[in-house]
mmCIF file of C-alpha atoms in Angstrom:
data_model
loop_
_atom_site.group_PDB
_atom_site.id
_atom_site.type_symbol
_atom_site.label_atom_id
_atom_site.label_comp_id
_atom_site.label_asym_id
_atom_site.label_seq_id
_atom_site.Cartn_x
_atom_site.Cartn_y
_atom_site.Cartn_z
ATOM 1 C CA MET A 1 -20.080 35.719 40.352
ATOM 2 C CA LYS A 2 -17.783 32.956 41.621
ATOM 3 C CA LYS A 3 -20.292 30.335 40.452
ATOM 4 C CA LEU A 4 -20.255 31.782 36.942
ATOM 5 C CA THR A 5 -16.468 31.621 36.597
ATOM 6 C CA PRO A 6 -16.230 27.807 36.021
ATOM 7 C CA LEU A 7 -19.146 27.985 33.596
ATOM 8 C CA ALA A 8 -17.527 30.826 31.670
ATOM 9 C CA ALA A 9 -14.264 28.883 31.489
ATOM 10 C CA LEU A 10 -16.150 25.871 30.169
ATOM 11 C CA LEU A 11 -17.713 27.995 27.439
ATOM 12 C CA LEU A 12 -14.225 28.986 26.255
ATOM 13 C CA VAL A 13 -13.329 25.364 25.441
ATOM 14 C CA PRO A 14 -15.061 25.435 22.003
ATOM 15 C CA LEU A 15 -12.986 28.517 21.144
ATOM 16 C CA LEU A 16 -9.807 26.573 21.879
ATOM 17 C CA LEU A 17 -11.000 23.703 19.696
ATOM 18 C CA THR A 18 -11.247 26.051 16.714
ATOM 19 C CA GLY A 19 -7.445 26.023 16.591
ATOM 20 C CA CYS A 20 -7.350 22.265 15.990
ATOM 21 C CA ASP A 21 -6.840 20.848 12.512
ATOM 22 C CA TRP A 22 -9.196 17.971 11.713
ATOM 23 C CA THR A 23 -6.990 16.520 8.996
ATOM 24 C CA LEU A 24 -9.119 13.456 8.285
ATOM 25 C CA ILE A 25 -12.230 15.621 7.882
ATOM 26 C CA ASN A 26 -10.504 18.430 5.993
ATOM 27 C CA PRO A 27 -7.565 16.870 4.089
ATOM 28 C CA SER A 28 -5.414 18.455 1.380
ATOM 29 C CA GLY A 29 -5.267 15.630 -1.162
ATOM 30 C CA TYR A 30 -7.877 14.619 -3.718
ATOM 31 C CA VAL A 31 -7.941 10.949 -2.675
ATOM 32 C CA ALA A 32 -8.116 11.794 1.032
ATOM 33 C CA LYS A 33 -10.945 14.259 0.339
ATOM 34 C CA GLN A 34 -13.014 11.525 -1.305
ATOM 35 C CA GLN A 35 -12.319 9.217 1.622
ATOM 36 C CA SER A 36 -13.439 11.959 3.992
ATOM 37 C CA ASN A 37 -16.666 12.459 2.023
ATOM 38 C CA LEU A 38 -17.302 8.713 2.161
ATOM 39 C CA MET A 39 -16.886 8.649 5.949
ATOM 40 C CA ILE A 40 -19.162 11.655 6.438
ATOM 41 C CA PHE A 41 -21.799 10.225 4.086
ATOM 42 C CA SER A 42 -21.751 6.834 5.835
ATOM 43 C CA VAL A 43 -22.109 8.427 9.271
ATOM 44 C CA LEU A 44 -25.007 10.645 8.162
ATOM 45 C CA VAL A 45 -26.850 7.731 6.572
ATOM 46 C CA MET A 46 -26.427 5.586 9.686
ATOM 47 C CA LEU A 47 -27.680 8.470 11.815
ATOM 48 C CA LEU A 48 -31.006 8.165 9.968
ATOM 49 C CA VAL A 49 -31.534 5.042 12.073
ATOM 50 C CA ILE A 50 -29.653 5.950 15.226
ATOM 51 C CA VAL A 51 -31.220 9.379 15.834
ATOM 52 C CA PRO A 52 -34.893 8.248 15.544
ATOM 53 C CA VAL A 53 -34.205 5.193 17.709
ATOM 54 C CA MET A 54 -32.563 7.260 20.447
ATOM 55 C CA PHE A 55 -35.384 9.808 20.279
ATOM 56 C CA LEU A 56 -38.074 7.119 20.516
ATOM 57 C CA ILE A 57 -36.327 5.529 23.502
ATOM 58 C CA LEU A 58 -36.459 8.817 25.376
ATOM 59 C CA PHE A 59 -39.980 9.599 24.139
ATOM 60 C CA PHE A 60 -41.523 6.276 25.196
ATOM 61 C CA SER A 61 -39.654 6.314 28.497
ATOM 62 C CA TRP A 62 -41.189 9.679 29.263
ATOM 63 C CA LYS A 63 -44.657 9.104 27.807
ATOM 64 C CA TYR A 64 -45.229 5.755 29.527
ATOM 65 C CA ARG A 65 -43.579 6.528 32.834
ATOM 66 C CA GLN A 66 -45.314 5.220 35.925
ATOM 67 C CA SER A 67 -46.431 8.646 37.118
ATOM 68 C CA ASN A 68 -48.172 9.463 33.822
ATOM 69 C CA GLN A 69 -51.750 8.381 34.355
ATOM 70 C CA SER A 70 -52.927 9.736 30.990
ATOM 71 C CA GLY A 71 -50.907 7.221 28.956
ATOM 72 C CA THR A 72 -53.026 4.719 27.052
ATOM 73 C CA TYR A 73 -52.362 0.999 27.292
ATOM 74 C CA ASP A 74 -53.730 -1.457 24.705
ATOM 75 C CA SER A 75 -53.485 -4.946 26.145
ATOM 76 C CA GLY A 76 -54.775 -6.495 22.908
ATOM 77 C CA PHE A 77 -52.068 -5.070 20.642
ATOM 78 C CA TYR A 78 -49.730 -7.698 19.163
ATOM 79 C CA HIS A 79 -48.949 -6.726 15.541
ATOM 80 C CA SER A 80 -48.915 -3.793 13.112
ATOM 81 C CA ASN A 81 -48.108 -4.087 9.407
ATOM 82 C CA LYS A 82 -47.245 -0.402 9.180
ATOM 83 C CA LEU A 83 -44.866 -0.676 12.113
ATOM 84 C CA GLU A 84 -43.185 -3.750 10.599
ATOM 85 C CA VAL A 85 -42.634 -1.906 7.304
ATOM 86 C CA VAL A 86 -40.979 0.995 9.105
ATOM 87 C CA ILE A 87 -38.883 -1.184 11.443
ATOM 88 C CA TRP A 88 -37.536 -3.421 8.671
ATOM 89 C CA GLY A 89 -37.885 -1.280 5.548
ATOM 90 C CA ALA A 90 -35.871 1.739 6.678
ATOM 91 C CA PRO A 91 -32.763 -0.218 7.810
ATOM 92 C CA ILE A 92 -32.841 -2.407 4.689
ATOM 93 C CA CYS A 93 -32.945 0.650 2.423
ATOM 94 C CA ILE A 94 -30.078 2.229 4.343
ATOM 95 C CA ILE A 95 -28.012 -0.959 4.111
ATOM 96 C CA ILE A 96 -28.617 -1.171 0.346
ATOM 97 C CA VAL A 97 -27.519 2.437 -0.175
ATOM 98 C CA LEU A 98 -24.443 1.971 2.018
ATOM 99 C CA ALA A 99 -23.542 -1.259 0.235
ATOM 100 C CA LEU A 100 -23.781 0.273 -3.248
ATOM 101 C CA VAL A 101 -21.811 3.406 -2.375
ATOM 102 C CA THR A 102 -19.182 1.484 -0.417
ATOM 103 C CA TRP A 103 -18.715 -1.111 -3.160
ATOM 104 C CA GLY A 104 -18.353 1.541 -5.856
ATOM 105 C CA SER A 105 -16.007 3.610 -3.691
ATOM 106 C CA THR A 106 -13.815 0.574 -3.060
ATOM 107 C CA TYR A 107 -13.022 0.517 -6.777
ATOM 108 C CA LEU A 108 -12.681 4.289 -7.181
ATOM 109 C CA LEU A 109 -10.387 4.627 -4.147
ATOM 110 C CA ASP A 110 -8.297 1.519 -4.786
ATOM 111 C CA PRO A 111 -4.701 2.572 -3.904
ATOM 112 C CA TYR A 112 -3.353 0.457 -6.804
ATOM 113 C CA ARG A 113 -5.583 2.230 -9.333
ATOM 114 C CA PRO A 114 -3.738 4.908 -11.342
ATOM 115 C CA LEU A 115 -5.263 8.349 -10.938
ATOM 116 C CA VAL A 116 -7.416 9.605 -13.800
ATOM 117 C CA ARG A 117 -7.803 13.127 -12.386
ATOM 118 C CA ILE A 118 -5.899 15.394 -10.032
ATOM 119 C CA ASP A 119 -8.986 17.058 -8.558
ATOM 120 C CA SER A 120 -12.738 17.237 -9.047
ATOM 121 C CA GLN A 121 -12.551 19.551 -12.070
ATOM 122 C CA THR A 122 -9.321 18.413 -13.765
ATOM 123 C CA LYS A 123 -8.758 15.189 -15.697
ATOM 124 C CA ILE A 124 -5.393 13.746 -16.667
ATOM 125 C CA ALA A 125 -4.866 13.632 -20.430
ATOM 126 C CA GLY A 126 -4.801 10.141 -21.896
ATOM 127 C CA MET A 127 -6.459 8.495 -18.879
ATOM 128 C CA GLU A 128 -9.847 7.035 -19.731
ATOM 129 C CA GLU A 129 -12.435 6.222 -17.100
ATOM 130 C CA GLU A 130 -15.380 3.913 -17.746
ATOM 131 C CA LEU A 131 -17.787 3.767 -14.824
ATOM 132 C CA GLY A 132 -20.868 1.618 -14.533
ATOM 133 C CA ALA A 133 -24.092 2.600 -12.824
ATOM 134 C CA VAL A 134 -22.955 1.668 -9.307
ATOM 135 C CA LYS A 135 -19.573 3.383 -9.585
ATOM 136 C CA THR A 136 -21.184 6.473 -11.077
ATOM 137 C CA LEU A 137 -23.610 6.544 -8.140
ATOM 138 C CA ALA A 138 -20.724 6.240 -5.689
ATOM 139 C CA SER A 139 -18.807 9.037 -7.395
ATOM 140 C CA ARG A 140 -21.776 11.389 -6.914
ATOM 141 C CA PHE A 141 -21.529 10.982 -3.149
ATOM 142 C CA ILE A 142 -17.755 10.922 -2.607
ATOM 143 C CA ASP A 143 -17.004 13.570 -5.254
ATOM 144 C CA PRO A 144 -20.149 15.673 -5.769
ATOM 145 C CA LYS A 145 -18.274 18.450 -7.627
ATOM 146 C CA ARG A 146 -16.847 16.100 -10.248
ATOM 147 C CA SER A 147 -16.728 17.554 -13.764
ATOM 148 C CA ASP A 148 -14.474 17.574 -16.833
ATOM 149 C CA GLU A 149 -13.862 21.301 -17.078
ATOM 150 C CA ALA A 150 -10.100 21.017 -17.574
ATOM 151 C CA VAL A 151 -7.530 18.526 -18.859
ATOM 152 C CA VAL A 152 -3.883 18.554 -17.807
ATOM 153 C CA GLU A 153 -0.791 16.851 -19.233
ATOM 154 C CA THR A 154 1.172 15.247 -16.406
ATOM 155 C CA THR A 155 3.071 12.103 -15.461
ATOM 156 C CA PRO A 156 3.269 10.460 -12.035
ATOM 157 C CA LEU A 157 6.224 11.077 -9.750
ATOM 158 C CA GLU A 158 7.554 7.678 -8.688
ATOM 159 C CA ILE A 159 8.792 7.299 -5.111
ATOM 160 C CA GLU A 160 10.119 4.057 -3.628
ATOM 161 C CA VAL A 161 9.459 3.682 0.093
ATOM 162 C CA ALA A 162 11.161 1.331 2.548
ATOM 163 C CA ALA A 163 10.139 1.045 6.202
ATOM 164 C CA LEU A 164 13.148 0.534 8.490
ATOM 165 C CA ASP A 165 13.498 0.350 12.288
ATOM 166 C CA TRP A 166 12.397 3.062 13.108
ATOM 167 C CA LYS A 167 12.705 5.391 10.186
ATOM 168 C CA TRP A 168 11.454 5.840 6.619
ATOM 169 C CA LEU A 169 13.669 5.651 3.531
ATOM 170 C CA PHE A 170 12.481 7.384 0.347
ATOM 171 C CA ILE A 171 14.201 6.787 -3.002
ATOM 172 C CA TYR A 172 13.513 8.967 -6.060
ATOM 173 C CA PRO A 173 14.599 6.829 -9.063
ATOM 174 C CA GLU A 174 13.919 9.579 -11.611
ATOM 175 C CA GLN A 175 15.965 12.164 -9.711
ATOM 176 C CA GLY A 176 18.597 9.697 -8.459
ATOM 177 C CA ILE A 177 18.375 10.858 -4.838
ATOM 178 C CA ALA A 178 17.183 9.461 -1.519
ATOM 179 C CA THR A 179 16.105 10.843 1.849
ATOM 180 C CA VAL A 180 15.381 9.596 5.333
ATOM 181 C CA ASN A 181 12.311 10.893 7.180
ATOM 182 C CA GLU A 182 11.665 13.654 4.641
ATOM 183 C CA LEU A 183 9.384 13.492 1.625
ATOM 184 C CA ALA A 184 8.556 16.107 -0.991
ATOM 185 C CA ALA A 185 6.417 16.273 -4.119
ATOM 186 C CA PRO A 186 4.989 18.949 -6.431
ATOM 187 C CA VAL A 187 1.439 20.070 -5.833
ATOM 188 C CA ASN A 188 -1.177 18.788 -8.319
ATOM 189 C CA ARG A 189 1.152 16.095 -9.678
ATOM 190 C CA PRO A 190 0.173 12.426 -9.238
ATOM 191 C CA ILE A 191 2.462 10.391 -6.993
ATOM 192 C CA ARG A 192 3.000 6.662 -7.376
ATOM 193 C CA PHE A 193 4.434 5.087 -4.237
ATOM 194 C CA LYS A 194 6.040 1.641 -4.274
ATOM 195 C CA ILE A 195 6.167 0.476 -0.680
ATOM 196 C CA THR A 196 8.022 -2.317 1.092
ATOM 197 C CA SER A 197 9.556 -3.052 4.485
ATOM 198 C CA ALA A 198 13.008 -4.207 5.524
ATOM 199 C CA SER A 199 12.012 -6.228 8.573
ATOM 200 C CA MET A 200 8.480 -6.313 9.942
ATOM 201 C CA MET A 201 4.994 -5.420 8.783
ATOM 202 C CA ASN A 202 4.439 -1.672 8.902
ATOM 203 C CA SER A 203 1.961 0.948 7.718
ATOM 204 C CA PHE A 204 2.603 4.042 5.578
ATOM 205 C CA PHE A 205 0.159 6.839 6.418
ATOM 206 C CA ILE A 206 -0.063 10.519 5.459
ATOM 207 C CA PRO A 207 -3.558 11.558 6.672
ATOM 208 C CA ALA A 208 -3.674 14.721 4.552
ATOM 209 C CA LEU A 209 -2.769 12.803 1.370
ATOM 210 C CA SER A 210 -4.528 9.428 1.430
ATOM 211 C CA GLY A 211 -5.391 6.414 3.532
ATOM 212 C CA GLN A 212 -2.810 4.100 5.060
ATOM 213 C CA VAL A 213 -1.178 1.291 3.075
ATOM 214 C CA TYR A 214 0.649 -1.649 4.632
ATOM 215 C CA ALA A 215 4.375 -2.159 4.088
ATOM 216 C CA MET A 216 5.509 -5.798 4.250
ATOM 217 C CA PRO A 217 8.953 -7.365 3.852
ATOM 218 C CA ALA A 218 9.655 -9.137 0.547
ATOM 219 C CA MET A 219 6.390 -7.739 -0.827
ATOM 220 C CA GLN A 220 5.481 -4.550 -2.655
ATOM 221 C CA THR A 221 2.319 -2.548 -2.151
ATOM 222 C CA GLN A 222 1.336 0.573 -4.054
ATOM 223 C CA LEU A 223 -0.362 3.875 -3.440
ATOM 224 C CA ASN A 224 -1.502 6.430 -6.020
ATOM 225 C CA ALA A 225 -2.364 9.861 -4.655
ATOM 226 C CA VAL A 226 -2.029 13.593 -5.297
ATOM 227 C CA MET A 227 -1.698 16.664 -3.080
ATOM 228 C CA ASN A 228 -3.744 19.732 -4.023
ATOM 229 C CA ARG A 229 -2.429 22.264 -1.524
ATOM 230 C CA GLU A 230 1.043 23.450 -0.634
ATOM 231 C CA GLY A 231 2.189 22.962 2.919
ATOM 232 C CA LYS A 232 4.084 20.816 5.390
ATOM 233 C CA PHE A 233 2.308 17.685 6.588
ATOM 234 C CA LYS A 234 3.164 14.864 8.945
ATOM 235 C CA GLY A 235 3.282 11.189 8.047
ATOM 236 C CA PHE A 236 3.878 8.265 10.337
ATOM 237 C CA SER A 237 3.608 4.548 10.892
ATOM 238 C CA ALA A 238 0.039 3.507 11.702
ATOM 239 C CA ASN A 239 1.069 0.004 12.753
ATOM 240 C CA TYR A 240 2.765 -0.831 16.066
ATOM 241 C CA THR A 241 6.277 -2.129 15.354
ATOM 242 C CA GLY A 242 8.088 -2.132 18.677
ATOM 243 C CA HIS A 243 9.399 0.244 21.315
ATOM 244 C CA GLY A 244 10.641 2.777 18.733
ATOM 245 C CA PHE A 245 7.251 3.006 17.032
ATOM 246 C CA SER A 246 6.389 6.458 18.423
ATOM 247 C CA GLN A 247 9.503 7.951 16.778
ATOM 248 C CA MET A 248 8.727 6.555 13.334
ATOM 249 C CA TYR A 249 7.370 9.686 11.680
ATOM 250 C CA PHE A 250 8.408 11.925 8.804
ATOM 251 C CA TYR A 251 7.480 15.214 7.146
ATOM 252 C CA PHE A 252 5.886 15.597 3.734
ATOM 253 C CA HIS A 253 6.439 18.868 1.850
ATOM 254 C CA SER A 254 3.898 19.739 -0.829
ATOM 255 C CA LEU A 255 5.697 22.278 -3.014
ATOM 256 C CA SER A 256 5.281 24.221 -6.212
ATOM 257 C CA ASN A 257 7.137 22.916 -9.260
ATOM 258 C CA ALA A 258 9.900 25.463 -8.737
ATOM 259 C CA GLY A 259 10.036 24.699 -5.027
ATOM 260 C CA PHE A 260 10.315 20.977 -5.713
ATOM 261 C CA ASP A 261 13.176 21.538 -8.166
ATOM 262 C CA GLN A 262 14.991 23.580 -5.522
ATOM 263 C CA TRP A 263 14.439 20.843 -2.949
ATOM 264 C CA VAL A 264 15.839 18.217 -5.347
ATOM 265 C CA GLU A 265 18.955 20.321 -5.947
ATOM 266 C CA LYS A 266 19.364 20.737 -2.204
ATOM 267 C CA VAL A 267 19.307 16.965 -1.721
ATOM 268 C CA ARG A 268 21.682 16.426 -4.661
ATOM 269 C CA SER A 269 24.201 18.731 -3.036
ATOM 270 C CA SER A 270 24.725 16.143 -0.303
ATOM 271 C CA THR A 271 27.954 14.169 -0.587
ATOM 272 C CA LYS A 272 26.416 11.046 0.948
ATOM 273 C CA VAL A 273 25.821 8.057 -1.334
ATOM 274 C CA LEU A 274 23.177 5.428 -0.621
ATOM 275 C CA ASP A 275 24.959 2.210 -1.549
ATOM 276 C CA ARG A 276 24.733 -1.245 -0.013
ATOM 277 C CA THR A 277 27.283 -0.492 2.704
ATOM 278 C CA GLU A 278 25.515 2.711 3.715
ATOM 279 C CA TYR A 279 22.134 0.981 3.691
ATOM 280 C CA LEU A 280 23.335 -1.823 5.980
ATOM 281 C CA ALA A 281 24.592 0.813 8.407
ATOM 282 C CA LEU A 282 21.285 2.669 8.109
ATOM 283 C CA ASP A 283 19.188 -0.438 8.693
ATOM 284 C CA GLN A 284 19.917 -0.512 12.427
ATOM 285 C CA TYR A 285 17.807 0.345 15.457
ATOM 286 C CA ASN A 286 17.630 4.036 16.355
ATOM 287 C CA GLN A 287 19.895 5.206 19.152
ATOM 288 C CA LYS A 288 18.519 5.400 22.709
ATOM 289 C CA ASP A 289 18.851 8.320 25.106
ATOM 290 C CA GLU A 290 20.176 8.127 28.658
ATOM 291 C CA ARG A 291 16.752 6.976 29.892
ATOM 292 C CA GLY A 292 16.647 4.098 27.410
ATOM 293 C CA HIS A 293 14.029 5.712 25.158
ATOM 294 C CA VAL A 294 14.415 5.395 21.391
ATOM 295 C CA GLN A 295 15.323 8.726 19.836
ATOM 296 C CA TYR A 296 14.004 10.235 16.622
ATOM 297 C CA PHE A 297 16.501 9.419 13.869
ATOM 298 C CA GLY A 298 16.248 12.793 12.178
ATOM 299 C CA ILE A 299 16.457 13.787 8.512
ATOM 300 C CA ARG A 300 19.213 12.640 6.156
ATOM 301 C CA HIS A 301 19.858 13.343 2.467
ATOM 302 C CA TYR A 302 21.673 11.221 -0.122
ATOM 303 C CA GLY A 303 22.914 12.982 -3.246
ATOM 304 C CA SER A 304 23.090 9.749 -5.246
ATOM 305 C CA VAL A 305 21.791 6.184 -5.026
ATOM 306 C CA GLN A 306 23.390 2.932 -6.135
ATOM 307 C CA GLN A 307 21.594 1.349 -9.088
ATOM 308 C CA GLY A 308 19.074 -1.332 -8.106
ATOM 309 C CA MET A 309 18.991 -0.366 -4.426
ATOM 310 C CA TYR A 310 15.221 -0.649 -4.029
ATOM 311 C CA HIS A 311 15.168 -3.969 -5.909
ATOM 312 C CA ALA A 312 17.734 -5.347 -3.463
ATOM 313 C CA ILE A 313 15.724 -4.129 -0.461
ATOM 314 C CA LEU A 314 12.512 -5.586 -1.851
ATOM 315 C CA ASN A 315 14.094 -8.965 -2.619
ATOM 316 C CA LEU A 316 16.057 -9.156 0.665
ATOM 317 C CA CYS A 317 19.456 -9.355 -1.009
ATOM 318 C CA VAL A 318 21.290 -6.222 0.097
ATOM 319 C CA MET A 319 23.847 -8.332 1.967
ATOM 320 C CA PRO A 320 26.809 -9.242 -0.274
ATOM 321 C CA GLY A 321 26.447 -12.747 -1.697
ATOM 322 C CA ALA A 322 22.761 -13.056 -0.785
ATOM 323 C CA MET A 323 20.461 -14.546 -3.409
ATOM 324 C CA CYS A 324 17.562 -12.301 -4.394
ATOM 325 C CA MET A 325 14.077 -13.686 -3.958
ATOM 326 C CA ASP A 326 13.155 -13.166 -7.604
ATOM 327 C CA GLU A 327 16.224 -15.210 -8.603
ATOM 328 C CA MET A 328 15.189 -17.960 -6.214
ATOM 329 C CA MET A 329 11.659 -17.957 -7.609
ATOM 330 C CA GLY A 330 13.070 -18.137 -11.141
ATOM 331 C CA ILE A 331 15.003 -21.255 -10.167
ATOM 332 C CA ASP A 332 11.886 -22.743 -8.582
ATOM 333 C CA LEU A 333 9.929 -22.037 -11.765
ATOM 334 C CA ALA A 334 12.577 -23.965 -13.695
ATOM 335 C CA GLY A 335 12.237 -26.918 -11.305
ATOM 336 C CA GLY A 336 15.582 -26.394 -9.595
ATOM 337 C CA ALA A 337 19.172 -25.567 -10.386
ATOM 338 C CA GLY A 338 20.722 -28.942 -11.192
ATOM 339 C CA ILE A 339 20.267 -32.006 -13.394
ATOM 340 C CA ASP A 340 17.653 -33.385 -11.007
ATOM 341 C CA SER A 341 15.479 -30.343 -11.691
ATOM 342 C CA LEU A 342 14.109 -32.163 -14.764
ATOM 343 C CA ASN A 343 12.262 -34.700 -12.629
ATOM 344 C CA ASN A 344 10.995 -31.944 -10.336
ATOM 345 C CA LEU A 345 9.668 -30.014 -13.307
ATOM 346 C CA LYS A 346 8.021 -33.090 -14.839
ATOM 347 C CA ARG A 347 6.220 -33.901 -11.585
ATOM 348 C CA LEU A 348 5.119 -30.295 -11.218
ATOM 349 C CA ARG A 349 3.828 -30.153 -14.789
ATOM 350 C CA TYR A 350 2.058 -33.475 -14.424
ATOM 351 C CA ASP A 351 0.016 -32.025 -11.567
ATOM 352 C CA MET A 352 -0.594 -28.678 -13.270
ATOM 353 C CA ARG A 353 -1.825 -30.174 -16.531
ATOM 354 C CA ARG A 354 -5.045 -31.096 -14.724
ATOM 355 C CA THR A 355 -6.202 -27.492 -14.543
ATOM 356 C CA THR A 356 -6.979 -25.105 -17.392
ATOM 357 C CA LYS A 357 -5.714 -22.110 -15.430
ATOM 358 C CA ALA A 358 -2.308 -23.722 -14.895
ATOM 359 C CA GLN A 359 -2.012 -24.389 -18.627
ATOM 360 C CA LEU A 360 -2.842 -20.767 -19.446
ATOM 361 C CA ASP A 361 -0.364 -19.523 -16.827
ATOM 362 C CA LEU A 362 2.374 -21.693 -18.307
ATOM 363 C CA ALA A 363 1.624 -20.392 -21.787
ATOM 364 C CA GLU A 364 1.742 -16.780 -20.571
ATOM 365 C CA PHE A 365 4.752 -16.858 -18.260
ATOM 366 C CA SER A 366 6.887 -19.773 -19.487
ATOM 367 C CA GLY A 367 6.069 -20.067 -23.179
ATOM 368 C CA MET A 368 4.889 -23.687 -22.734
ATOM 369 C CA MET A 369 1.826 -24.656 -24.723
ATOM 370 C CA PRO A 370 -0.885 -26.878 -23.162
ATOM 371 C CA GLY A 371 -0.040 -29.677 -25.596
ATOM 372 C CA ASP A 372 3.530 -29.702 -24.308
ATOM 373 C CA LEU A 373 2.394 -30.863 -20.862
ATOM 374 C CA VAL A 374 2.328 -34.534 -21.862
ATOM 375 C CA CYS A 375 5.444 -36.044 -20.287
ATOM 376 C CA THR A 376 7.207 -38.793 -22.246
ATOM 377 C CA SER A 377 10.725 -40.133 -22.272
ATOM 378 C CA ASP A 378 11.235 -38.675 -25.746
ATOM 379 C CA SER A 379 10.535 -35.140 -24.485
ATOM 380 C CA ALA A 380 13.201 -35.277 -21.752
ATOM 381 C CA ALA A 381 15.804 -33.271 -23.650
ATOM 382 C CA VAL A 382 13.303 -30.617 -24.713
ATOM 383 C CA ASP A 383 11.900 -30.410 -21.185
ATOM 384 C CA PHE A 384 15.327 -29.876 -19.712
ATOM 385 C CA VAL A 385 16.154 -27.074 -22.137
ATOM 386 C CA ARG A 386 12.879 -25.312 -21.382
ATOM 387 C CA ALA A 387 13.296 -25.855 -17.664
ATOM 388 C CA THR A 388 16.605 -24.027 -17.755
ATOM 389 C CA ARG A 389 15.535 -21.363 -20.238
ATOM 390 C CA ARG A 390 15.991 -18.669 -17.583
ATOM 391 C CA LEU A 391 19.615 -19.765 -16.986
ATOM 392 C CA PRO A 392 22.680 -19.585 -19.277
ATOM 393 C CA ALA A 393 23.209 -22.631 -21.484
ATOM 394 C CA LEU A 394 25.170 -25.459 -19.852
ATOM 395 C CA LYS A 395 28.569 -26.288 -21.372
ATOM 396 C CA PRO A 396 29.680 -29.923 -21.913
ATOM 397 C CA ILE A 397 32.151 -30.992 -19.232
ATOM 398 C CA THR A 398 34.226 -34.049 -18.412
ATOM 399 C CA PRO A 399 33.200 -36.268 -15.476
ATOM 400 C CA THR A 400 36.063 -34.987 -13.308
ATOM 401 C CA ALA A 401 35.887 -31.348 -14.274
ATOM 402 C CA SER A 402 34.106 -28.735 -12.221
ATOM 403 C CA VAL A 403 31.833 -26.020 -13.471
ATOM 404 C CA GLU A 404 30.703 -22.733 -12.024
ATOM 405 C CA GLN A 405 27.025 -22.657 -11.179
ATOM 406 C CA PRO A 406 25.180 -20.457 -13.705
ATOM 407 C CA ALA A 407 24.248 -16.913 -12.696
ATOM 408 C CA GLY A 408 20.894 -16.719 -10.982
ATOM 409 C CA SER A 409 21.357 -20.045 -9.186
ATOM 410 C CA VAL A 410 23.433 -20.875 -6.107
ATOM 411 C CA GLN A 411 25.674 -17.845 -6.052
ATOM 412 C CA GLY A 412 29.225 -17.998 -4.795
ATOM 413 C CA GLN A 413 29.658 -21.797 -5.134
ATOM 414 C CA LYS A 414 31.466 -24.233 -7.436
ATOM 415 C CA ILE A 415 29.820 -27.636 -7.802
ATOM 416 C CA SER A 416 31.377 -30.624 -9.562
ATOM 417 C CA ARG A 417 29.364 -32.738 -11.959
ATOM 418 C CA ASP A 418 29.184 -35.670 -9.536
ATOM 419 C CA GLY A 419 28.448 -33.363 -6.608
ATOM 420 C CA SER A 420 31.525 -34.441 -4.656
ATOM 421 C CA THR A 421 33.222 -31.051 -4.592
ATOM 422 C CA ILE A 422 31.536 -27.949 -3.213
ATOM 423 C CA ALA A 423 33.779 -24.969 -2.636
ATOM 424 C CA PRO A 424 33.269 -21.203 -2.573
ATOM 425 C CA ILE A 425 34.406 -19.244 -5.593
ATOM 426 C CA LEU A 426 36.988 -16.645 -4.594
#
């Protein structure tokens, strides 16, 4: 009886495992469900090679063991066409199937791709989907129940995400609210995430909703997903970002439409305002406990958000007086911010006129036609005007007068025409 006790305890382990939630295998979002089906399909297809190989290893080891005198040995055997077909044909077929399904799924599950349906049976009105043969094949494996039984009128909920150290900031531009470490969205409504980071490369991951997407400073990534079941789910950073990494998690609430409206009103009731001053105070390391371990920041609500907050975070210009990156790139596109920018622009255009793509890009983004790329002395005035087309028109000044630098250039400075005087503008 004593010998049976450890064995009986071991048999109870599977019963304990039934209480575990295999989120990646059984997710709650439509995108995550397709990703789960793709993983399961890929594993099963690869097992078509692995299982026979493992079986044959054991079979031949047993059949041709030294003690088995009945095993036949053909010393003249050196080649078999049938065996070659099986050895090479089966893996090649499996690789072809995996390649086709994976390639098609890469397009269908692209996080930047707007959703065309909220689940297998429901399409979004006005969203057309044209799939070729390969993508149609892939859809049969990752979404076998796909049909067009219902059509729903809906618009995506836009959420702006910023990864801080070590917390998550969520801004709802449509609702005019913001939260820290708490996220909510209506069930069966598409969500469009715009994701960035304030300092280092990070990773935004809600296993029940979709796959992870990187968050990088001064860059914006996107994620389109939808949740099909109400509940409370955990999200976290899937990329190591320092000693506070383990505390960088948040909770995602999938609510009914009425429940989401109530949650929004709850957040709006907060008297806190997310402005630049509050953000700079928020963008600090989490506090440490008495043992020196980084503590979980907790949940915080902001009833209102300063206009353009996410744009400032994305372009690294929350600090007062800092130039936004898109402003700096606009100046670079114009060749610079001063009189000498004309020569910079002419040299840049001289190089770019050698490529057709550069000419098309100029025509699309700057309004310059390919024929305008020929640089002559007569075109200097026209070139200068076009180079500064993003900036306010320059006013004529006397040689000794000073002029404020146009908006969008070197902010907070006054530069004289001859460059001899540089002083901050008070």
